Short mmCIF file of C-alpha atoms in Angstrom, two decimals:
data_model
loop_
_atom_site.label_atom_id
_atom_site.label_comp_id
_atom_site.label_asym_id
_atom_site.label_seq_id
_atom_site.Cartn_x
_atom_site.Cartn_y
_atom_site.Cartn_z
CA UNK M 1 91.67 57.80 -51.39
CA UNK M 2 94.45 55.25 -51.66
CA UNK M 3 96.38 55.84 -54.88
CA UNK M 4 99.53 54.82 -56.69
CA UNK M 5 100.74 56.73 -59.73
CA UNK M 6 103.61 55.50 -61.88
CA UNK M 7 105.73 57.60 -64.19
CA UNK M 8 108.89 57.34 -66.26
CA UNK M 9 107.95 54.85 -68.94
CA UNK M 10 109.02 55.59 -72.51
CA UNK M 11 110.60 54.14 -75.63
CA UNK M 12 114.20 53.11 -75.06
CA UNK M 13 116.76 51.25 -77.16
CA UNK M 14 118.02 47.76 -76.23
CA UNK M 15 120.83 48.08 -73.72
CA UNK M 16 119.48 51.35 -72.42
CA UNK M 17 118.45 52.38 -68.93
CA UNK M 18 115.32 53.81 -67.39
CA UNK M 19 114.09 54.78 -63.95
CA UNK M 20 110.45 54.33 -63.04
CA UNK M 21 108.84 56.17 -60.15
CA UNK M 22 105.65 55.57 -58.21
CA UNK M 23 104.02 58.21 -56.01
CA UNK M 24 101.81 56.93 -53.21
CA UNK M 25 99.01 58.79 -51.48
CA UNK M 26 96.12 58.14 -49.14
CA UNK M 27 97.88 55.65 -46.86
CA UNK M 28 100.89 55.29 -44.56
CA UNK M 29 103.39 54.34 -47.25
CA UNK M 30 106.15 53.41 -44.79
CA UNK M 31 103.98 50.64 -43.29
CA UNK M 32 103.49 48.60 -46.46
CA UNK M 33 105.51 46.25 -48.63
CA UNK M 34 105.63 47.33 -52.26
CA UNK M 35 106.13 45.49 -55.52
CA UNK M 36 106.63 46.02 -59.21
CA UNK M 37 104.52 43.85 -61.49
CA UNK M 38 104.71 44.02 -65.27
CA UNK M 39 102.42 42.88 -68.04
CA UNK M 40 103.67 42.37 -71.58
CA UNK M 41 101.21 43.01 -74.42
CA UNK M 42 98.61 40.25 -74.53
CA UNK M 43 100.17 38.39 -71.61
CA UNK M 44 99.34 37.90 -67.94
CA UNK M 45 100.82 39.84 -65.02
CA UNK M 46 104.36 38.97 -63.96
CA UNK M 47 105.77 39.89 -60.56
CA UNK M 48 109.33 41.19 -60.87
CA UNK M 49 110.38 42.79 -57.61
CA UNK M 50 109.52 43.28 -53.92
CA UNK M 51 110.72 45.64 -51.23
CA UNK M 52 109.90 45.50 -47.54
CA UNK M 53 108.27 48.41 -45.72
CA UNK M 54 111.58 49.65 -44.36
CA UNK M 55 113.45 48.98 -47.58
CA UNK M 56 115.84 46.58 -45.89
CA UNK M 57 114.74 43.51 -47.85
CA UNK M 58 114.44 43.20 -51.62
CA UNK M 59 113.71 40.32 -53.96
CA UNK M 60 113.75 39.94 -57.74
CA UNK M 61 112.52 37.63 -60.44
CA UNK M 62 115.48 35.75 -61.90
CA UNK M 63 114.94 37.32 -65.33
CA UNK M 64 115.65 40.83 -63.97
CA UNK M 65 118.12 40.05 -61.20
CA UNK M 66 121.31 42.02 -61.65
CA UNK M 67 119.69 44.42 -64.12
CA UNK M 68 116.85 45.98 -62.10
CA UNK M 69 117.03 47.64 -58.67
CA UNK M 70 114.02 48.43 -56.50
CA UNK M 71 114.20 51.17 -53.90
CA UNK M 72 111.95 53.43 -51.89
CA UNK M 73 112.00 56.79 -50.13
CA UNK M 74 109.47 56.65 -47.31
CA UNK M 75 109.83 60.35 -46.57
CA UNK M 76 108.79 61.13 -50.15
CA UNK M 77 106.21 58.30 -50.24
CA UNK M 78 107.82 57.04 -53.41
CA UNK M 79 108.85 53.73 -54.94
CA UNK M 80 111.43 53.38 -57.70
CA UNK M 81 112.64 50.83 -60.22
CA UNK M 82 116.02 51.42 -61.83
CA UNK M 83 116.28 49.34 -64.99
CA UNK M 84 119.53 48.81 -66.86
CA UNK M 85 120.64 46.73 -69.83
CA UNK M 86 117.05 46.68 -71.08
CA UNK M 87 116.01 43.97 -73.52
CA UNK M 88 113.21 43.76 -76.05
CA UNK M 89 111.39 41.27 -73.84
CA UNK M 90 111.25 43.84 -71.02
CA UNK M 91 108.59 45.66 -73.07
CA UNK M 92 105.51 45.85 -70.85
CA UNK M 93 103.25 47.99 -68.75
CA UNK M 94 104.89 48.30 -65.33
CA UNK M 95 102.62 48.49 -62.30
CA UNK M 96 103.42 49.71 -58.81
CA UNK M 97 101.54 47.41 -56.42
CA UNK M 98 100.95 47.42 -52.67
CA UNK M 99 101.00 44.43 -50.37
CA UNK M 100 97.73 44.22 -48.47
CA UNK M 101 98.85 43.95 -44.86
CA UNK M 102 100.49 46.67 -42.80
CA UNK M 103 103.78 45.83 -41.10
CA UNK M 104 103.80 42.42 -42.75
CA UNK M 105 106.93 40.32 -42.57
CA UNK M 106 105.87 37.85 -45.23
CA UNK M 107 104.55 38.10 -48.74
CA UNK M 108 100.91 39.09 -48.96
CA UNK M 109 98.20 39.75 -51.56
CA UNK M 110 98.41 42.69 -53.94
CA UNK M 111 95.49 44.93 -53.05
CA UNK M 112 96.24 48.31 -54.65
CA UNK M 113 97.57 48.76 -58.18
CA UNK M 114 98.58 51.89 -60.04
CA UNK M 115 97.44 52.55 -63.59
CA UNK M 116 100.80 51.51 -64.99
CA UNK M 117 103.48 53.07 -67.15
CA UNK M 118 104.50 51.68 -70.53
CA UNK M 119 108.09 50.73 -71.20
CA UNK M 120 108.88 49.94 -74.82
CA UNK M 121 112.29 48.53 -75.70
CA UNK M 122 113.00 48.66 -79.40
CA UNK M 123 115.65 49.81 -81.84
CA UNK L 1 109.37 27.86 -58.38
CA UNK L 2 105.72 27.01 -57.80
CA UNK L 3 103.93 26.36 -61.10
CA UNK L 4 100.24 27.23 -61.41
CA UNK L 5 97.92 25.74 -63.99
CA UNK L 6 94.43 27.09 -64.62
CA UNK L 7 91.54 25.48 -66.41
CA UNK L 8 89.83 26.14 -68.59
CA UNK L 9 91.95 28.67 -70.48
CA UNK L 10 88.75 30.26 -71.75
CA UNK L 11 85.01 29.83 -71.44
CA UNK L 12 81.80 31.27 -72.78
CA UNK L 13 78.76 31.45 -70.55
CA UNK L 14 75.39 33.15 -70.35
CA UNK L 15 74.17 35.75 -67.91
CA UNK L 16 73.06 33.99 -64.75
CA UNK L 17 75.25 30.94 -65.28
CA UNK L 18 77.44 29.49 -62.56
CA UNK L 19 81.08 29.71 -63.64
CA UNK L 20 83.87 27.66 -62.09
CA UNK L 21 87.62 28.01 -62.66
CA UNK L 22 90.25 25.76 -61.16
CA UNK L 23 93.86 26.49 -60.26
CA UNK L 24 96.36 23.77 -59.43
CA UNK L 25 99.71 24.38 -57.77
CA UNK L 26 102.78 22.21 -58.36
CA UNK L 27 103.38 21.94 -54.61
CA UNK L 28 101.58 22.50 -51.32
CA UNK L 29 100.98 26.26 -50.90
CA UNK L 30 98.61 25.96 -47.94
CA UNK L 31 95.93 28.62 -48.49
CA UNK L 32 98.29 31.24 -49.97
CA UNK L 33 96.30 31.71 -53.14
CA UNK L 34 94.65 34.83 -54.53
CA UNK L 35 92.27 35.47 -57.40
CA UNK L 36 92.34 38.61 -59.55
CA UNK L 37 90.00 39.92 -62.20
CA UNK L 38 91.26 41.94 -65.14
CA UNK L 39 88.68 43.58 -67.35
CA UNK L 40 89.74 44.52 -70.90
CA UNK L 41 92.05 47.55 -70.83
CA UNK L 42 91.95 47.76 -67.04
CA UNK L 43 94.21 47.07 -64.10
CA UNK L 44 94.04 43.72 -62.27
CA UNK L 45 91.80 43.77 -59.22
CA UNK L 46 92.06 41.55 -56.14
CA UNK L 47 88.83 39.59 -55.60
CA UNK L 48 89.72 36.71 -53.27
CA UNK L 49 92.71 36.34 -50.94
CA UNK L 50 93.90 33.48 -48.77
CA UNK L 51 91.96 31.10 -51.04
CA UNK L 52 88.51 31.96 -49.72
CA UNK L 53 88.37 35.49 -48.28
CA UNK L 54 86.35 38.04 -50.21
CA UNK L 55 88.14 41.36 -50.64
CA UNK L 56 86.23 44.34 -49.27
CA UNK L 57 83.72 45.75 -51.74
CA UNK L 58 83.69 42.68 -53.99
CA UNK L 59 80.23 41.27 -54.74
CA UNK L 60 79.26 38.12 -52.88
CA UNK L 61 78.61 36.20 -56.12
CA UNK L 62 82.39 35.68 -56.22
CA UNK L 63 83.83 32.96 -54.00
CA UNK L 64 86.90 30.79 -53.63
CA UNK L 65 87.80 27.53 -51.97
CA UNK L 66 90.58 25.00 -51.69
CA UNK L 67 93.90 24.42 -50.01
CA UNK L 68 97.28 22.80 -50.53
CA UNK L 69 97.41 22.24 -54.30
CA UNK L 70 93.82 22.47 -55.57
CA UNK L 71 91.74 25.63 -55.67
CA UNK L 72 88.42 26.69 -57.15
CA UNK L 73 87.01 30.10 -58.04
CA UNK L 74 83.27 30.46 -58.61
CA UNK L 75 80.96 33.13 -59.94
CA UNK L 76 77.55 32.03 -58.72
CA UNK L 77 75.56 34.03 -61.26
CA UNK L 78 77.53 35.56 -64.12
CA UNK L 79 76.84 39.23 -64.84
CA UNK L 80 77.76 41.18 -68.00
CA UNK L 81 80.29 43.24 -66.03
CA UNK L 82 82.17 40.07 -65.05
CA UNK L 83 83.63 39.69 -68.52
CA UNK L 84 87.41 39.60 -68.44
CA UNK L 85 90.36 37.42 -67.53
CA UNK L 86 90.79 35.80 -64.14
CA UNK L 87 94.19 34.96 -62.69
CA UNK L 88 95.17 32.92 -59.67
CA UNK L 89 98.38 33.86 -57.85
CA UNK L 90 100.34 32.08 -55.16
CA UNK L 91 102.28 33.90 -52.48
CA UNK L 92 103.50 30.99 -50.38
CA UNK L 93 106.98 31.34 -51.83
CA UNK L 94 109.08 33.52 -54.08
CA UNK L 95 108.44 34.31 -56.85
CA UNK L 96 104.74 35.08 -56.22
CA UNK L 97 103.75 34.07 -59.74
CA UNK L 98 100.40 34.30 -61.46
CA UNK L 99 98.61 31.54 -63.31
CA UNK L 100 98.16 31.75 -67.09
CA UNK L 101 94.63 33.12 -66.80
CA UNK L 102 91.09 32.14 -67.75
CA UNK L 103 89.26 34.36 -70.21
CA UNK L 104 85.54 34.61 -69.51
CA UNK L 105 83.11 35.98 -72.08
CA UNK L 106 79.44 35.87 -72.92
#
């Protein structure tokens, strides 16, 4: 079964840092683009970051650029999101999400989502 | 950035009704448009990709159409389990943003 499982979310103070992890199983992780998508309470999903299958290309939403870093370890079948200088408006459920097509060189639909991990930023 | 507008923002319908949601893009995105369903308390689920392709395992009462800037999502016969919020998403260009959503209830 194809699965994604996030971990690492917790309550953190403004200005703090956090590292999220996502463990993949049931598919050839190294062949797929991966993304982080977040959803603030009562709001719609918001894409925040992308990484290519090899890890050579990364993209970020402007609101997190310079503060968040996406990375992956294909040998460990894991995706990461390092978050620094966290703000109150970063409070959200963070989802690890797979791009649908194997070996894709362009953006593609998000077909597999994890259950999410909650990040709360508050003093 | 490509802006997406959805209408209506919410709707109430009866079981068996035909439900239609529209999504308009601020620029030509070809057919790079997806539709997701999010049931209350659940994770978003891909229903339609590339504007009109039904994701594997998704019931055939769901369909999509359109291209360039104007897209339509249809539930041909609304079922109780279809209650939730529906989002369009473009992936023609970065950032691959979602629309504001359409809440569907009975």
